[in-house]
Amino acid sequence: MTRHLDTRLRALTFDLDDTLWDNQGVMARTEEAHYAWLDGQLADWLAHHDGGRRRFSAAMPIERYQAHRQHLAKAHPLRRGDFTWIRERALIDLLEAFGLSRASAWLWASLTMARFHALRLEVSPYPEAEPLLETLAQRFRLGAITNGNLAFQRLPLSRHFEVTIAAGEMPAPKPDARPFLATLSRLGATPAQALHVGDSWKEDVLPAIRLGMRAAWIAPHAPADTPMPAGVHRLSHIRELPELIARLEEHG
């Protein structure tokens, strides 16, 4: 007897950055601002404690910080997606090279990462995101899978999601299948019963369809006539998702 595969849509999984909001400007501001905060605060602290006013950024320009992060990602491949760990470790190394004790370096790195996370939260979800998720959560189980290090649980939007996985901290950043499988397991859905929504072809679409999920590719700059593999649907914006879901449900 042949068993019928249940493909009714039960769960939706979402990428966050550049799917539910535009992340480019946020990251650019956060990158510059948290390093400038460290530079200014550390200069004041040093002036108070040793009478000097050495500038951390003069000895350790932000380009060196960025290069050291890349070095750490290559040196620690299992942590390559754990961006918080990489940033904090890079700051500790540079602060020690600047002349701070190990304990002081840890303290300043921790304070700087707290500033980073506060700035990282200054995202502006698309106006359609809140009502869309509120409506979808009444019919489907929702999960979020991100490679970013945003403290998503601190955003009001997070209340619509039953599961949120920071894939890089597993550590298994997308396109690894494990964060998808973990999310589906917690949502009680099979891949055939789920749709993943994201902007990255490599990190969202490909891993989803390899597992047997359907995928909504948020690709506003891709030509409208771009050929799509079976199970992949190109959208120009998250606002088009309800129409896609209606089509999927209509055709089973």
mmCIF file of C-alpha atoms in Angstrom:
data_model
loop_
_atom_site.group_PDB
_atom_site.id
_atom_site.type_symbol
_atom_site.label_atom_id
_atom_site.label_comp_id
_atom_site.label_asym_id
_atom_site.label_seq_id
_atom_site.Cartn_x
_atom_site.Cartn_y
_atom_site.Cartn_z
ATOM 1 C CA MET A 1 0.000 0.000 0.000
ATOM 2 C CA THR A 2 1.411 3.371 -1.032
ATOM 3 C CA ARG A 3 1.471 6.003 1.694
ATOM 4 C CA HIS A 4 0.399 9.480 0.701
ATOM 5 C CA LEU A 5 3.001 12.168 1.408
ATOM 6 C CA ASP A 6 1.447 14.989 3.421
ATOM 7 C CA THR A 7 2.527 18.193 1.716
ATOM 8 C CA ARG A 8 0.019 20.539 3.323
ATOM 9 C CA LEU A 9 1.813 23.690 4.412
ATOM 10 C CA ARG A 10 2.189 23.661 8.193
ATOM 11 C CA ALA A 11 5.333 25.662 8.932
ATOM 12 C CA LEU A 12 7.130 28.722 7.611
ATOM 13 C CA THR A 13 10.775 29.430 8.329
ATOM 14 C CA PHE A 14 12.341 32.827 7.754
ATOM 15 C CA ASP A 15 15.752 34.322 7.312
ATOM 16 C CA LEU A 16 15.956 37.702 9.081
ATOM 17 C CA ASP A 17 18.521 40.150 7.685
ATOM 18 C CA ASP A 18 17.549 41.505 4.257
ATOM 19 C CA THR A 19 14.380 39.411 4.364
ATOM 20 C CA LEU A 20 12.296 41.117 7.064
ATOM 21 C CA TRP A 21 14.322 44.359 6.945
ATOM 22 C CA ASP A 22 17.083 46.065 4.963
ATOM 23 C CA ASN A 23 20.270 45.275 6.853
ATOM 24 C CA GLN A 24 22.964 46.977 4.797
ATOM 25 C CA GLY A 25 22.830 50.403 6.417
ATOM 26 C CA VAL A 26 22.448 48.956 9.909
ATOM 27 C CA MET A 27 25.596 46.865 9.649
ATOM 28 C CA ALA A 28 27.630 49.707 8.164
ATOM 29 C CA ARG A 29 26.619 52.036 11.013
ATOM 30 C CA THR A 30 27.140 49.363 13.655
ATOM 31 C CA GLU A 31 30.595 48.450 12.358
ATOM 32 C CA GLU A 32 31.853 52.032 12.513
ATOM 33 C CA ALA A 33 30.000 53.137 15.642
ATOM 34 C CA HIS A 34 30.946 50.341 18.057
ATOM 35 C CA TYR A 35 34.626 50.692 17.188
ATOM 36 C CA ALA A 36 34.451 54.481 17.558
ATOM 37 C CA TRP A 37 32.747 53.993 20.929
ATOM 38 C CA LEU A 38 35.610 51.781 22.109
ATOM 39 C CA ASP A 39 38.187 54.264 20.838
ATOM 40 C CA GLY A 40 36.637 57.219 22.685
ATOM 41 C CA GLN A 41 35.788 55.437 25.925
ATOM 42 C CA LEU A 42 39.166 53.737 26.156
ATOM 43 C CA ALA A 43 40.996 57.026 25.539
ATOM 44 C CA ASP A 44 39.115 58.632 28.444
ATOM 45 C CA TRP A 45 39.822 55.664 30.701
ATOM 46 C CA LEU A 46 43.529 55.662 29.875
ATOM 47 C CA ALA A 47 43.761 59.411 30.446
ATOM 48 C CA HIS A 48 42.244 58.974 33.894
ATOM 49 C CA HIS A 49 44.419 56.005 34.889
ATOM 50 C CA ASP A 50 47.848 56.788 33.462
ATOM 51 C CA GLY A 51 47.651 60.420 32.398
ATOM 52 C CA GLY A 52 48.161 59.597 28.753
ATOM 53 C CA ARG A 53 45.660 59.858 25.950
ATOM 54 C CA ARG A 54 46.698 57.149 23.543
ATOM 55 C CA ARG A 55 44.229 56.454 20.761
ATOM 56 C CA PHE A 56 43.450 52.826 20.194
ATOM 57 C CA SER A 57 42.278 53.477 16.627
ATOM 58 C CA ALA A 58 45.617 55.070 15.719
ATOM 59 C CA ALA A 59 47.491 51.904 16.653
ATOM 60 C CA MET A 60 44.715 49.497 15.660
ATOM 61 C CA PRO A 61 42.691 50.988 12.776
ATOM 62 C CA ILE A 62 39.373 49.358 11.992
ATOM 63 C CA GLU A 63 40.856 47.705 8.898
ATOM 64 C CA ARG A 64 43.191 45.727 11.180
ATOM 65 C CA TYR A 65 40.193 44.659 13.281
ATOM 66 C CA GLN A 66 38.396 43.457 10.150
ATOM 67 C CA ALA A 67 41.453 41.618 8.849
ATOM 68 C CA HIS A 68 41.989 39.898 12.190
ATOM 69 C CA ARG A 69 38.381 38.699 12.195
ATOM 70 C CA GLN A 70 38.964 37.098 8.808
ATOM 71 C CA HIS A 71 42.127 35.453 10.135
ATOM 72 C CA LEU A 72 40.260 34.046 13.127
ATOM 73 C CA ALA A 73 37.472 32.685 10.923
ATOM 74 C CA LYS A 74 40.055 30.774 8.868
ATOM 75 C CA ALA A 75 42.002 29.633 11.920
ATOM 76 C CA HIS A 76 38.866 28.389 13.698
ATOM 77 C CA PRO A 77 36.630 26.971 10.949
ATOM 78 C CA LEU A 78 34.108 25.524 13.427
ATOM 79 C CA ARG A 79 33.536 29.043 14.764
ATOM 80 C CA ARG A 80 33.465 30.795 11.375
ATOM 81 C CA GLY A 81 29.749 31.521 11.661
ATOM 82 C CA ASP A 82 29.802 32.600 15.305
ATOM 83 C CA PHE A 83 30.301 36.269 14.583
ATOM 84 C CA THR A 84 29.975 37.385 18.205
ATOM 85 C CA TRP A 85 32.777 35.040 19.279
ATOM 86 C CA ILE A 86 34.985 36.151 16.390
ATOM 87 C CA ARG A 87 34.432 39.845 17.065
ATOM 88 C CA GLU A 88 35.037 39.546 20.800
ATOM 89 C CA ARG A 89 38.134 37.393 20.348
ATOM 90 C CA ALA A 90 39.533 39.847 17.776
ATOM 91 C CA LEU A 91 38.968 42.763 20.143
ATOM 92 C CA ILE A 92 40.694 40.940 23.005
ATOM 93 C CA ASP A 93 43.724 40.159 20.840
ATOM 94 C CA LEU A 94 44.049 43.747 19.589
ATOM 95 C CA LEU A 95 43.528 45.273 23.019
ATOM 96 C CA GLU A 96 46.247 43.052 24.465
ATOM 97 C CA ALA A 97 48.557 43.985 21.574
ATOM 98 C CA PHE A 98 47.776 47.627 22.389
ATOM 99 C CA GLY A 99 49.153 47.064 25.883
ATOM 100 C CA LEU A 100 46.161 46.247 28.088
ATOM 101 C CA SER A 101 46.289 43.407 30.560
ATOM 102 C CA ARG A 102 44.353 40.256 29.764
ATOM 103 C CA ALA A 103 41.674 41.119 32.313
ATOM 104 C CA SER A 104 41.285 44.671 31.012
ATOM 105 C CA ALA A 105 41.175 43.448 27.433
ATOM 106 C CA TRP A 106 38.362 41.022 28.285
ATOM 107 C CA LEU A 107 36.449 43.762 30.081
ATOM 108 C CA TRP A 108 36.706 46.287 27.259
ATOM 109 C CA ALA A 109 35.896 43.679 24.633
ATOM 110 C CA SER A 110 32.790 42.673 26.573
ATOM 111 C CA LEU A 111 31.658 46.290 26.955
ATOM 112 C CA THR A 112 32.263 46.959 23.271
ATOM 113 C CA MET A 113 30.245 43.911 22.226
ATOM 114 C CA ALA A 114 27.384 45.069 24.435
ATOM 115 C CA ARG A 115 27.491 48.339 22.511
ATOM 116 C CA PHE A 116 27.644 46.412 19.229
ATOM 117 C CA HIS A 117 24.527 44.400 20.083
ATOM 118 C CA ALA A 118 22.617 47.516 21.099
ATOM 119 C CA LEU A 119 23.464 49.165 17.763
ATOM 120 C CA ARG A 120 22.719 45.949 15.869
ATOM 121 C CA LEU A 121 19.138 46.088 17.146
ATOM 122 C CA GLU A 122 18.462 49.398 15.420
ATOM 123 C CA VAL A 123 16.794 47.686 12.494
ATOM 124 C CA SER A 124 13.578 48.909 10.872
ATOM 125 C CA PRO A 125 11.388 45.979 9.829
ATOM 126 C CA TYR A 126 9.476 46.534 6.625
ATOM 127 C CA PRO A 127 6.050 48.053 7.418
ATOM 128 C CA GLU A 128 4.389 44.927 6.047
ATOM 129 C CA ALA A 129 6.358 42.551 8.296
ATOM 130 C CA GLU A 130 4.435 43.015 11.559
ATOM 131 C CA PRO A 131 0.870 42.529 10.233
ATOM 132 C CA LEU A 132 2.062 39.789 7.886
ATOM 133 C CA LEU A 133 3.673 37.726 10.639
ATOM 134 C CA GLU A 134 0.749 38.304 12.980
ATOM 135 C CA THR A 135 -1.632 36.895 10.383
ATOM 136 C CA LEU A 136 0.613 33.992 9.394
ATOM 137 C CA ALA A 137 1.193 32.965 13.025
ATOM 138 C CA GLN A 138 -2.545 32.308 13.346
ATOM 139 C CA ARG A 139 -2.383 29.637 10.638
ATOM 140 C CA PHE A 140 1.176 28.319 10.609
ATOM 141 C CA ARG A 141 3.996 27.585 13.006
ATOM 142 C CA LEU A 142 6.809 30.066 12.434
ATOM 143 C CA GLY A 143 10.542 29.700 12.875
ATOM 144 C CA ALA A 144 13.548 31.942 12.217
ATOM 145 C CA ILE A 145 16.948 30.721 11.012
ATOM 146 C CA THR A 146 19.700 33.316 10.833
ATOM 147 C CA ASN A 147 23.448 33.396 10.340
ATOM 148 C CA GLY A 148 23.532 36.826 11.954
ATOM 149 C CA ASN A 149 24.249 37.640 15.585
ATOM 150 C CA LEU A 150 21.282 39.921 16.154
ATOM 151 C CA ALA A 151 19.702 39.532 19.623
ATOM 152 C CA PHE A 152 16.393 38.884 17.877
ATOM 153 C CA GLN A 153 14.521 37.994 21.077
ATOM 154 C CA ARG A 154 14.865 41.659 22.104
ATOM 155 C CA LEU A 155 12.824 42.841 19.115
ATOM 156 C CA PRO A 156 8.997 42.977 19.310
ATOM 157 C CA LEU A 157 8.813 41.092 16.010
ATOM 158 C CA SER A 158 10.257 37.968 17.652
ATOM 159 C CA ARG A 159 7.030 37.235 19.524
ATOM 160 C CA HIS A 160 5.522 35.752 16.379
ATOM 161 C CA PHE A 161 8.147 32.992 16.180
ATOM 162 C CA GLU A 162 8.014 29.766 18.142
ATOM 163 C CA VAL A 163 11.625 28.914 17.306
ATOM 164 C CA THR A 164 14.651 31.092 16.595
ATOM 165 C CA ILE A 165 18.003 29.546 15.732
ATOM 166 C CA ALA A 166 21.266 31.464 15.410
ATOM 167 C CA ALA A 167 22.874 28.952 13.083
ATOM 168 C CA GLY A 168 26.433 30.189 13.518
ATOM 169 C CA GLU A 169 26.299 29.522 17.231
ATOM 170 C CA MET A 170 25.261 25.842 16.822
ATOM 171 C CA PRO A 171 27.916 25.981 15.251
ATOM 172 C CA ALA A 172 26.428 25.097 11.854
ATOM 173 C CA PRO A 173 25.873 28.233 9.761
ATOM 174 C CA LYS A 174 23.686 28.072 6.692
ATOM 175 C CA PRO A 175 23.882 26.464 4.144
ATOM 176 C CA ASP A 176 24.420 23.597 6.597
ATOM 177 C CA ALA A 177 21.254 21.521 6.801
ATOM 178 C CA ARG A 178 21.307 21.172 10.585
ATOM 179 C CA PRO A 179 19.707 24.500 11.548
ATOM 180 C CA PHE A 180 16.865 23.785 9.105
ATOM 181 C CA LEU A 181 16.341 20.274 10.462
ATOM 182 C CA ALA A 182 16.491 21.491 14.064
ATOM 183 C CA THR A 183 13.910 24.182 13.358
ATOM 184 C CA LEU A 184 11.548 21.806 11.572
ATOM 185 C CA SER A 185 11.868 19.275 14.386
ATOM 186 C CA ARG A 186 10.885 21.868 16.973
ATOM 187 C CA LEU A 187 7.995 23.051 14.799
ATOM 188 C CA GLY A 188 6.719 19.505 14.313
ATOM 189 C CA ALA A 189 6.835 19.668 10.521
ATOM 190 C CA THR A 190 8.480 17.635 7.783
ATOM 191 C CA PRO A 191 10.433 19.373 5.007
ATOM 192 C CA ALA A 192 7.542 18.693 2.608
ATOM 193 C CA GLN A 193 5.235 20.635 4.930
ATOM 194 C CA ALA A 194 7.427 23.726 5.144
ATOM 195 C CA LEU A 195 8.309 26.822 3.163
ATOM 196 C CA HIS A 196 11.549 28.707 3.787
ATOM 197 C CA VAL A 197 11.705 32.434 3.047
ATOM 198 C CA GLY A 198 15.046 34.152 2.519
ATOM 199 C CA ASP A 199 17.127 36.438 0.337
ATOM 200 C CA SER A 200 20.247 34.298 -0.180
ATOM 201 C CA TRP A 201 20.304 31.750 -2.983
ATOM 202 C CA LYS A 202 23.267 29.916 -1.433
ATOM 203 C CA GLU A 203 22.331 30.106 2.251
ATOM 204 C CA ASP A 204 18.526 29.977 2.064
ATOM 205 C CA VAL A 205 17.192 28.558 -1.168
ATOM 206 C CA LEU A 206 19.655 25.767 -1.941
ATOM 207 C CA PRO A 207 19.749 24.133 1.509
ATOM 208 C CA ALA A 208 15.960 24.346 1.777
ATOM 209 C CA ILE A 209 15.197 22.630 -1.528
ATOM 210 C CA ARG A 210 17.890 20.014 -0.966
ATOM 211 C CA LEU A 211 15.950 18.966 2.124
ATOM 212 C CA GLY A 212 12.670 18.879 0.235
ATOM 213 C CA MET A 213 11.287 22.171 1.501
ATOM 214 C CA ARG A 214 9.720 24.773 -0.742
ATOM 215 C CA ALA A 215 11.484 28.123 -0.907
ATOM 216 C CA ALA A 216 10.497 31.757 -1.447
ATOM 217 C CA TRP A 217 13.522 33.653 -2.749
ATOM 218 C CA ILE A 218 13.397 37.379 -1.938
ATOM 219 C CA ALA A 219 15.319 38.698 -4.936
ATOM 220 C CA PRO A 220 14.193 42.183 -5.992
ATOM 221 C CA HIS A 221 17.077 42.617 -8.416
ATOM 222 C CA ALA A 222 16.803 39.275 -10.203
ATOM 223 C CA PRO A 223 15.127 39.422 -13.624
ATOM 224 C CA ALA A 224 11.453 38.509 -13.420
ATOM 225 C CA ASP A 225 11.903 35.771 -16.027
ATOM 226 C CA THR A 226 14.784 34.059 -14.173
ATOM 227 C CA PRO A 227 14.191 30.284 -14.478
ATOM 228 C CA MET A 228 13.431 28.721 -11.088
ATOM 229 C CA PRO A 229 13.976 25.099 -10.030
ATOM 230 C CA ALA A 230 10.934 23.127 -8.921
ATOM 231 C CA GLY A 231 9.723 24.294 -5.531
ATOM 232 C CA VAL A 232 11.403 27.725 -5.713
ATOM 233 C CA HIS A 233 9.375 30.898 -6.105
ATOM 234 C CA ARG A 234 10.963 34.306 -6.693
ATOM 235 C CA LEU A 235 9.487 37.291 -4.852
ATOM 236 C CA SER A 236 10.564 40.907 -5.066
ATOM 237 C CA HIS A 237 9.431 41.698 -1.509
ATOM 238 C CA ILE A 238 8.065 40.003 1.597
ATOM 239 C CA ARG A 239 4.691 41.651 0.922
ATOM 240 C CA GLU A 240 4.151 39.172 -1.928
ATOM 241 C CA LEU A 241 4.282 36.156 0.397
ATOM 242 C CA PRO A 242 0.517 35.849 1.132
ATOM 243 C CA GLU A 243 -0.258 35.575 -2.594
ATOM 244 C CA LEU A 244 2.365 32.851 -2.967
ATOM 245 C CA ILE A 245 0.988 30.906 -0.002
ATOM 246 C CA ALA A 246 -2.520 31.138 -1.451
ATOM 247 C CA ARG A 247 -1.258 29.663 -4.758
ATOM 248 C CA LEU A 248 0.591 26.873 -2.975
ATOM 249 C CA GLU A 249 -2.464 25.930 -0.950
ATOM 250 C CA GLU A 250 -4.713 26.079 -4.007
ATOM 251 C CA HIS A 251 -2.528 23.610 -5.863
ATOM 252 C CA GLY A 252 -1.952 21.396 -2.836
#
